[in-house]
PDB file of C-alpha atoms in Angstrom:
ATOM      1  CA  ASP A   1     117.636 105.259  53.266  1.00 63.00           C
ATOM      2  CA  GLY A   2     113.923 105.598  53.479  1.00 73.00           C
ATOM      3  CA  GLY A   3     112.841 108.743  54.694  1.00 92.00           C
ATOM      4  CA  ILE A   4     110.962 112.205  54.260  1.00 95.00           C
ATOM      5  CA  THR A   5     112.314 114.719  52.099  1.00 95.00           C
ATOM      6  CA  GLN A   6     110.864 118.378  52.856  1.00 96.00           C
ATOM      7  CA  SER A   7     112.166 121.329  50.160  1.00 91.00           C
ATOM      8  CA  PRO A   8     113.222 124.064  50.429  1.00 91.00           C
ATOM      9  CA  LYS A   9     114.718 124.258  54.330  1.00 92.00           C
ATOM     10  CA  TYR A  10     114.258 127.963  54.476  1.00 94.00           C
ATOM     11  CA  LEU A  11     111.805 129.675  52.426  1.00 94.00           C
ATOM     12  CA  PHE A  12     111.617 133.738  52.563  1.00 93.00           C
ATOM     13  CA  ARG A  13     108.048 135.318  50.649  1.00 91.00           C
ATOM     14  CA  LYS A  14     106.457 138.675  50.682  1.00 91.00           C
ATOM     15  CA  GLU A  15     102.955 139.351  51.805  1.00 90.00           C
ATOM     16  CA  GLY A  16     100.359 138.237  49.647  1.00 90.00           C
ATOM     17  CA  GLN A  17     102.338 135.655  48.147  1.00 92.00           C
ATOM     18  CA  ASN A  18     101.378 132.035  47.677  1.00 94.00           C
ATOM     19  CA  VAL A  19     103.628 129.815  48.395  1.00 95.00           C
ATOM     20  CA  THR A  20     104.299 125.799  48.246  1.00 96.00           C
ATOM     21  CA  LEU A  21     105.989 123.561  50.792  1.00 96.00           C
ATOM     22  CA  SER A  22     107.075 120.330  49.068  1.00 97.00           C
ATOM     23  CA  CYS A  23     106.801 116.695  51.058  1.00 97.00           C
ATOM     24  CA  GLU A  24     107.977 113.814  49.494  1.00 97.00           C
ATOM     25  CA  GLN A  25     108.170 110.301  50.937  1.00 97.00           C
ATOM     26  CA  ASN A  26     109.635 107.086  49.602  1.00 96.00           C
ATOM     27  CA  LEU A  27     108.657 105.002  52.570  1.00 95.00           C
ATOM     28  CA  ASN A  28     105.459 103.481  50.873  1.00 94.00           C
ATOM     29  CA  HIS A  29     103.187 105.291  53.664  1.00 94.00           C
ATOM     30  CA  ASP A  30      99.355 105.636  53.047  1.00 92.00           C
ATOM     31  CA  ALA A  31      98.840 108.207  55.248  1.00 93.00           C
ATOM     32  CA  MET A  32     100.722 111.727  55.246  1.00 95.00           C
ATOM     33  CA  TYR A  33     100.399 114.900  57.596  1.00 95.00           C
ATOM     34  CA  TRP A  34     101.122 118.267  57.769  1.00 97.00           C
ATOM     35  CA  TYR A  35     101.858 119.984  61.233  1.00 96.00           C
ATOM     36  CA  ARG A  36     102.999 123.816  62.008  1.00 96.00           C
ATOM     37  CA  GLN A  37     105.360 124.262  64.919  1.00 94.00           C
ATOM     38  CA  ASP A  38     105.004 127.637  66.852  1.00 92.00           C
ATOM     39  CA  PRO A  39     106.835 128.269  69.905  1.00 85.00           C
ATOM     40  CA  GLY A  40     104.850 127.525  73.110  1.00 84.00           C
ATOM     41  CA  GLN A  41     102.489 125.947  70.902  1.00 87.00           C
ATOM     42  CA  GLY A  42     103.478 122.528  70.059  1.00 90.00           C
ATOM     43  CA  LEU A  43     102.543 120.929  66.387  1.00 93.00           C
ATOM     44  CA  ARG A  44      99.292 121.730  65.209  1.00 94.00           C
ATOM     45  CA  LEU A  45      97.259 119.549  62.548  1.00 94.00           C
ATOM     46  CA  ILE A  46      96.710 121.613  59.314  1.00 97.00           C
ATOM     47  CA  TYR A  47      95.846 118.767  56.887  1.00 96.00           C
ATOM     48  CA  TYR A  48      96.120 114.693  56.927  1.00 94.00           C
ATOM     49  CA  SER A  49      95.239 112.291  53.915  1.00 94.00           C
ATOM     50  CA  GLN A  50      94.704 108.502  54.424  1.00 91.00           C
ATOM     51  CA  ILE A  51      95.074 107.579  50.761  1.00 91.00           C
ATOM     52  CA  VAL A  52      95.647 109.162  47.382  1.00 94.00           C
ATOM     53  CA  ASN A  53      93.295 111.613  46.301  1.00 95.00           C
ATOM     54  CA  ASP A  54      91.566 112.248  49.462  1.00 94.00           C
ATOM     55  CA  PHE A  55      92.569 114.970  52.643  1.00 95.00           C
ATOM     56  CA  GLN A  56      90.890 116.142  55.116  1.00 93.00           C
ATOM     57  CA  LYS A  57      91.366 119.044  57.637  1.00 94.00           C
ATOM     58  CA  GLY A  58      93.030 119.026  60.652  1.00 92.00           C
ATOM     59  CA  ASP A  59      92.846 121.809  63.687  1.00 91.00           C
ATOM     60  CA  ILE A  60      94.055 125.125  61.586  1.00 95.00           C
ATOM     61  CA  ALA A  61      93.224 124.417  58.005  1.00 96.00           C
ATOM     62  CA  GLU A  62      92.246 128.199  56.939  1.00 96.00           C
ATOM     63  CA  GLY A  63      94.410 129.687  55.163  1.00 96.00           C
ATOM     64  CA  TYR A  64      96.430 126.220  53.418  1.00 97.00           C
ATOM     65  CA  SER A  65      95.544 124.041  50.813  1.00 97.00           C
ATOM     66  CA  VAL A  66      97.309 120.198  50.053  1.00 98.00           C
ATOM     67  CA  SER A  67      96.750 118.005  46.923  1.00 97.00           C
ATOM     68  CA  ARG A  68      97.449 113.921  47.095  1.00 97.00           C
ATOM     69  CA  GLU A  69      97.537 112.998  43.614  1.00 97.00           C
ATOM     70  CA  LYS A  70     100.673 110.662  44.389  1.00 96.00           C
ATOM     71  CA  LYS A  71     101.087 108.509  47.462  1.00 97.00           C
ATOM     72  CA  GLU A  72     104.734 110.037  47.693  1.00 97.00           C
ATOM     73  CA  SER A  73     104.001 113.316  47.626  1.00 98.00           C
ATOM     74  CA  PHE A  74     101.937 115.736  49.687  1.00 98.00           C
ATOM     75  CA  PRO A  75     102.187 119.509  48.873  1.00 98.00           C
ATOM     76  CA  LEU A  76     101.252 122.463  51.252  1.00 97.00           C
ATOM     77  CA  THR A  77     100.362 125.544  49.918  1.00 97.00           C
ATOM     78  CA  VAL A  78     100.081 128.427  52.325  1.00 96.00           C
ATOM     79  CA  THR A  79      97.802 131.251  50.758  1.00 94.00           C
ATOM     80  CA  SER A  80      97.328 134.745  51.196  1.00 89.00           C
ATOM     81  CA  ALA A  81      94.489 133.896  53.192  1.00 88.00           C
ATOM     82  CA  GLN A  82      96.772 132.975  55.626  1.00 89.00           C
ATOM     83  CA  LYS A  83      97.169 135.647  58.395  1.00 89.00           C
ATOM     84  CA  ASN A  84     100.083 134.521  60.296  1.00 91.00           C
ATOM     85  CA  PRO A  85     102.151 132.427  58.063  1.00 93.00           C
ATOM     86  CA  THR A  86     105.734 132.463  59.853  1.00 95.00           C
ATOM     87  CA  ALA A  87     106.574 129.106  60.957  1.00 95.00           C
ATOM     88  CA  PHE A  88     107.955 125.997  61.313  1.00 95.00           C
ATOM     89  CA  TYR A  89     106.339 123.175  59.304  1.00 97.00           C
ATOM     90  CA  LEU A  90     106.545 119.411  59.588  1.00 96.00           C
ATOM     91  CA  CYS A  91     105.606 116.869  57.216  1.00 97.00           C
ATOM     92  CA  ALA A  92     105.162 113.318  58.817  1.00 95.00           C
ATOM     93  CA  SER A  93     103.872 110.251  57.479  1.00 94.00           C
ATOM     94  CA  THR A  94     102.843 106.731  58.581  1.00 92.00           C
ATOM     95  CA  ARG A  95     102.348 102.759  57.542  1.00 87.00           C
ATOM     96  CA  ASP A  96      99.980 102.551  60.494  1.00 81.00           C
ATOM     97  CA  SER A  97      99.989 104.468  63.649  1.00 71.00           C
ATOM     98  CA  PHE A  98     101.579 101.545  65.972  1.00 71.00           C
ATOM     99  CA  TYR A  99     104.601 102.236  64.454  1.00 73.00           C
ATOM    100  CA  GLY A 100     104.311 105.880  65.301  1.00 81.00           C
ATOM    101  CA  TYR A 101     105.052 109.033  62.319  1.00 90.00           C
ATOM    102  CA  THR A 102     108.264 109.590  60.661  1.00 92.00           C
ATOM    103  CA  PHE A 103     108.851 112.809  60.219  1.00 94.00           C
ATOM    104  CA  GLY A 104     110.380 115.324  57.949  1.00 94.00           C
ATOM    105  CA  SER A 105     113.474 117.603  58.538  1.00 93.00           C
ATOM    106  CA  GLY A 106     111.159 120.576  58.189  1.00 95.00           C
ATOM    107  CA  THR A 107     110.508 123.943  56.244  1.00 96.00           C
ATOM    108  CA  ARG A 108     111.127 126.980  58.007  1.00 95.00           C
ATOM    109  CA  LEU A 109     108.924 129.700  56.149  1.00 95.00           C
ATOM    110  CA  THR A 110     109.241 133.164  56.736  1.00 95.00           C
ATOM    111  CA  VAL A 111     106.847 136.071  55.202  1.00 92.00           C
ATOM    112  CA  VAL A 112     107.936 139.281  54.866  1.00 88.00           C
TER     113      VAL A 112
ATOM    114  CA  ALA B   1      88.228 116.147  70.581  1.00 70.00           C
ATOM    115  CA  GLN B   2      91.114 114.868  72.755  1.00 78.00           C
ATOM    116  CA  SER B   3      93.928 117.139  74.102  1.00 88.00           C
ATOM    117  CA  VAL B   4      97.470 117.304  75.419  1.00 94.00           C
ATOM    118  CA  SER B   5      98.593 119.077  78.451  1.00 95.00           C
ATOM    119  CA  GLN B   6     102.597 119.360  79.207  1.00 95.00           C
ATOM    120  CA  HIS B   7     102.562 121.462  82.213  1.00 87.00           C
ATOM    121  CA  ASN B   8     106.436 121.828  82.267  1.00 89.00           C
ATOM    122  CA  HIS B   9     107.475 124.434  78.918  1.00 93.00           C
ATOM    123  CA  HIS B  10     111.246 124.809  80.393  1.00 95.00           C
ATOM    124  CA  VAL B  11     112.970 122.456  82.697  1.00 97.00           C
ATOM    125  CA  ILE B  12     116.413 123.470  83.503  1.00 97.00           C
ATOM    126  CA  LEU B  13     118.422 120.315  85.063  1.00 97.00           C
ATOM    127  CA  SER B  14     121.974 119.476  86.391  1.00 97.00           C
ATOM    128  CA  GLU B  15     123.864 116.065  84.740  1.00 97.00           C
ATOM    129  CA  ALA B  16     122.680 112.915  86.486  1.00 97.00           C
ATOM    130  CA  ALA B  17     119.643 114.640  88.143  1.00 97.00           C
ATOM    131  CA  SER B  18     116.259 112.678  87.585  1.00 98.00           C
ATOM    132  CA  LEU B  19     114.147 113.325  85.012  1.00 97.00           C
ATOM    133  CA  GLU B  20     110.041 113.294  85.064  1.00 97.00           C
ATOM    134  CA  LEU B  21     108.052 115.579  82.358  1.00 97.00           C
ATOM    135  CA  GLY B  22     104.042 115.652  83.142  1.00 96.00           C
ATOM    136  CA  CYS B  23     101.917 115.049  80.103  1.00 97.00           C
ATOM    137  CA  ASN B  24      97.880 114.594  80.702  1.00 96.00           C
ATOM    138  CA  TYR B  25      95.588 114.054  78.321  1.00 93.00           C
ATOM    139  CA  SER B  26      91.615 114.597  77.738  1.00 90.00           C
ATOM    140  CA  TYR B  27      89.784 111.831  76.316  1.00 80.00           C
ATOM    141  CA  GLY B  28      87.679 108.555  77.920  1.00 71.00           C
ATOM    142  CA  GLY B  29      88.199 106.201  75.612  1.00 75.00           C
ATOM    143  CA  THR B  30      91.297 103.907  74.190  1.00 79.00           C
ATOM    144  CA  VAL B  31      94.203 106.114  73.433  1.00 83.00           C
ATOM    145  CA  ASN B  32      97.718 105.227  72.047  1.00 89.00           C
ATOM    146  CA  LEU B  33     100.031 107.604  73.646  1.00 93.00           C
ATOM    147  CA  PHE B  34     103.421 108.741  72.716  1.00 95.00           C
ATOM    148  CA  TRP B  35     106.698 110.990  73.230  1.00 97.00           C
ATOM    149  CA  TYR B  36     108.914 112.308  70.878  1.00 96.00           C
ATOM    150  CA  VAL B  37     111.792 114.321  70.504  1.00 96.00           C
ATOM    151  CA  GLN B  38     113.484 117.331  69.164  1.00 94.00           C
ATOM    152  CA  TYR B  39     117.342 117.836  69.161  1.00 94.00           C
ATOM    153  CA  PRO B  40     118.601 121.219  67.956  1.00 89.00           C
ATOM    154  CA  GLY B  41     118.675 120.869  64.228  1.00 84.00           C
ATOM    155  CA  GLN B  42     117.337 117.525  63.990  1.00 88.00           C
ATOM    156  CA  HIS B  43     113.859 115.688  62.987  1.00 85.00           C
ATOM    157  CA  LEU B  44     110.973 114.843  65.627  1.00 91.00           C
ATOM    158  CA  GLN B  45     112.458 111.156  66.813  1.00 92.00           C
ATOM    159  CA  LEU B  46     109.993 108.860  68.708  1.00 92.00           C
ATOM    160  CA  LEU B  47     111.311 108.078  71.900  1.00 95.00           C
ATOM    161  CA  LEU B  48     108.595 105.160  72.740  1.00 95.00           C
ATOM    162  CA  LYS B  49     104.818 104.433  72.676  1.00 93.00           C
ATOM    163  CA  TYR B  50     102.118 102.923  74.590  1.00 93.00           C
ATOM    164  CA  PHE B  51      99.620 100.805  73.271  1.00 89.00           C
ATOM    165  CA  SER B  52      98.459  98.320  75.687  1.00 88.00           C
ATOM    166  CA  GLY B  53      99.835  95.826  78.102  1.00 91.00           C
ATOM    167  CA  ASP B  54     102.787  97.002  80.842  1.00 94.00           C
ATOM    168  CA  PRO B  55     101.677 100.496  81.640  1.00 95.00           C
ATOM    169  CA  LEU B  56     105.349 100.757  82.281  1.00 97.00           C
ATOM    170  CA  VAL B  57     107.050 101.696  78.680  1.00 96.00           C
ATOM    171  CA  LYS B  58     110.619 101.693  78.176  1.00 96.00           C
ATOM    172  CA  GLY B  59     112.243 103.474  75.375  1.00 94.00           C
ATOM    173  CA  ILE B  60     115.568 104.525  73.974  1.00 93.00           C
ATOM    174  CA  LYS B  61     118.264 106.273  75.759  1.00 94.00           C
ATOM    175  CA  GLY B  62     117.076 105.076  78.869  1.00 96.00           C
ATOM    176  CA  PHE B  63     113.769 106.906  79.077  1.00 97.00           C
ATOM    177  CA  GLU B  64     110.491 104.934  80.338  1.00 97.00           C
ATOM    178  CA  ALA B  65     106.923 106.449  80.410  1.00 98.00           C
ATOM    179  CA  GLU B  66     104.310 105.126  82.820  1.00 96.00           C
ATOM    180  CA  PHE B  67     100.680 105.106  81.682  1.00 95.00           C
ATOM    181  CA  ILE B  68      98.160 105.746  84.562  1.00 94.00           C
ATOM    182  CA  LYS B  69      94.884 105.390  83.173  1.00 90.00           C
ATOM    183  CA  SER B  70      92.785 106.830  86.464  1.00 92.00           C
ATOM    184  CA  LYS B  71      94.986 109.766  86.122  1.00 94.00           C
ATOM    185  CA  PHE B  72      94.807 110.384  82.480  1.00 93.00           C
ATOM    186  CA  SER B  73      99.176 110.767  82.565  1.00 95.00           C
ATOM    187  CA  PHE B  74     101.448 109.725  80.517  1.00 97.00           C
ATOM    188  CA  ASN B  75     104.763 111.178  82.694  1.00 97.00           C
ATOM    189  CA  LEU B  76     108.304 110.877  80.974  1.00 98.00           C
ATOM    190  CA  ARG B  77     111.314 109.655  83.330  1.00 98.00           C
ATOM    191  CA  LYS B  78     114.813 109.070  83.275  1.00 98.00           C
ATOM    192  CA  PRO B  79     116.825 108.547  86.096  1.00 97.00           C
ATOM    193  CA  SER B  80     120.185 110.276  85.095  1.00 97.00           C
ATOM    194  CA  VAL B  81     120.154 112.726  82.431  1.00 97.00           C
ATOM    195  CA  GLN B  82     123.331 113.412  80.112  1.00 97.00           C
ATOM    196  CA  TRP B  83     123.996 116.926  78.424  1.00 96.00           C
ATOM    197  CA  SER B  84     123.310 115.498  75.205  1.00 96.00           C
ATOM    198  CA  ASP B  85     119.542 114.853  76.726  1.00 97.00           C
ATOM    199  CA  THR B  86     118.991 118.613  75.460  1.00 97.00           C
ATOM    200  CA  ALA B  87     116.227 118.937  73.787  1.00 97.00           C
ATOM    201  CA  GLU B  88     112.617 119.927  73.260  1.00 96.00           C
ATOM    202  CA  TYR B  89     110.346 116.644  74.218  1.00 97.00           C
ATOM    203  CA  PHE B  90     106.308 116.379  73.095  1.00 96.00           C
ATOM    204  CA  CYS B  91     103.992 114.339  74.282  1.00 96.00           C
ATOM    205  CA  ALA B  92     100.956 112.792  72.016  1.00 94.00           C
ATOM    206  CA  VAL B  93      98.008 110.595  71.924  1.00 91.00           C
ATOM    207  CA  ASN B  94      96.047 108.897  69.341  1.00 86.00           C
ATOM    208  CA  ALA B  95      92.251 108.165  70.313  1.00 74.00           C
ATOM    209  CA  HIS B  96      90.312 105.634  68.779  1.00 65.00           C
ATOM    210  CA  THR B  97      87.692 107.725  67.826  1.00 62.00           C
ATOM    211  CA  GLY B  98      86.911 105.562  64.591  1.00 59.00           C
ATOM    212  CA  THR B  99      88.060 108.251  62.317  1.00 58.00           C
ATOM    213  CA  ALA B 100      91.079 108.543  60.819  1.00 62.00           C
ATOM    214  CA  SER B 101      94.342 108.118  62.590  1.00 72.00           C
ATOM    215  CA  LYS B 102      95.945 111.390  63.519  1.00 81.00           C
ATOM    216  CA  LEU B 103      97.997 112.677  66.798  1.00 87.00           C
ATOM    217  CA  THR B 104      97.356 115.602  68.825  1.00 90.00           C
ATOM    218  CA  PHE B 105     100.592 116.978  70.561  1.00 93.00           C
ATOM    219  CA  GLY B 106     100.844 118.942  73.771  1.00 94.00           C
ATOM    220  CA  THR B 107     102.958 122.431  73.399  1.00 94.00           C
ATOM    221  CA  GLY B 108     106.093 120.816  74.463  1.00 95.00           C
ATOM    222  CA  THR B 109     108.633 120.930  77.297  1.00 96.00           C
ATOM    223  CA  ARG B 110     112.225 122.461  76.606  1.00 96.00           C
ATOM    224  CA  LEU B 111     114.880 120.380  78.835  1.00 97.00           C
ATOM    225  CA  GLN B 112     118.087 122.165  79.123  1.00 97.00           C
ATOM    226  CA  VAL B 113     121.043 119.701  80.851  1.00 97.00           C
ATOM    227  CA  THR B 114     123.943 121.690  82.188  1.00 96.00           C
ATOM    228  CA  LEU B 115     127.072 120.406  83.055  1.00 92.00           C
TER     229      LEU B 115
END
């Protein structure tokens, strides 16, 4: 079955460490997105990529970095510069906005 | 930049009650509108979408939404809710700004349906 795989499902890190969240899709979608979900704040866009080797900052990009070396993969690095990294992170992709987005199951990151 | 407001943060209904969740957006141009649902422990799923044409859109599981352009609204409705509709509901807008396609989400409404 086609879909988006996010790993791991739960991730614990010590404060000050960088951590990379994985997002892989086998839907042949060009566009991929990273959102952060916090209670009462909905989903906020961190970074997005329309094509390989190109990406743009979203609304809350500070403290995060991404790469898009392959169409299938869009990893997100949460750096030590992110002031409040504990959150639920969602990856999404789409072929065309008409079809809506397909979401992964998310990674819950806890920084202690 | 576009924004989306969902004024109902937490709604509690009894089974068989009617549902209406509010969604307003701020953007003066052409928009595509979506409702997503997140059941406990599951992926975000698309409930329905509006692009053009009939402003009354029907989605999965008996949900519908009406686009009222003059009110910048896209409210979600269901005539009779079931316990299985307990979930979080997100409204989203994709504004046609000429730049990359990206969805802006509302803060979500948590729906709790009691037996």
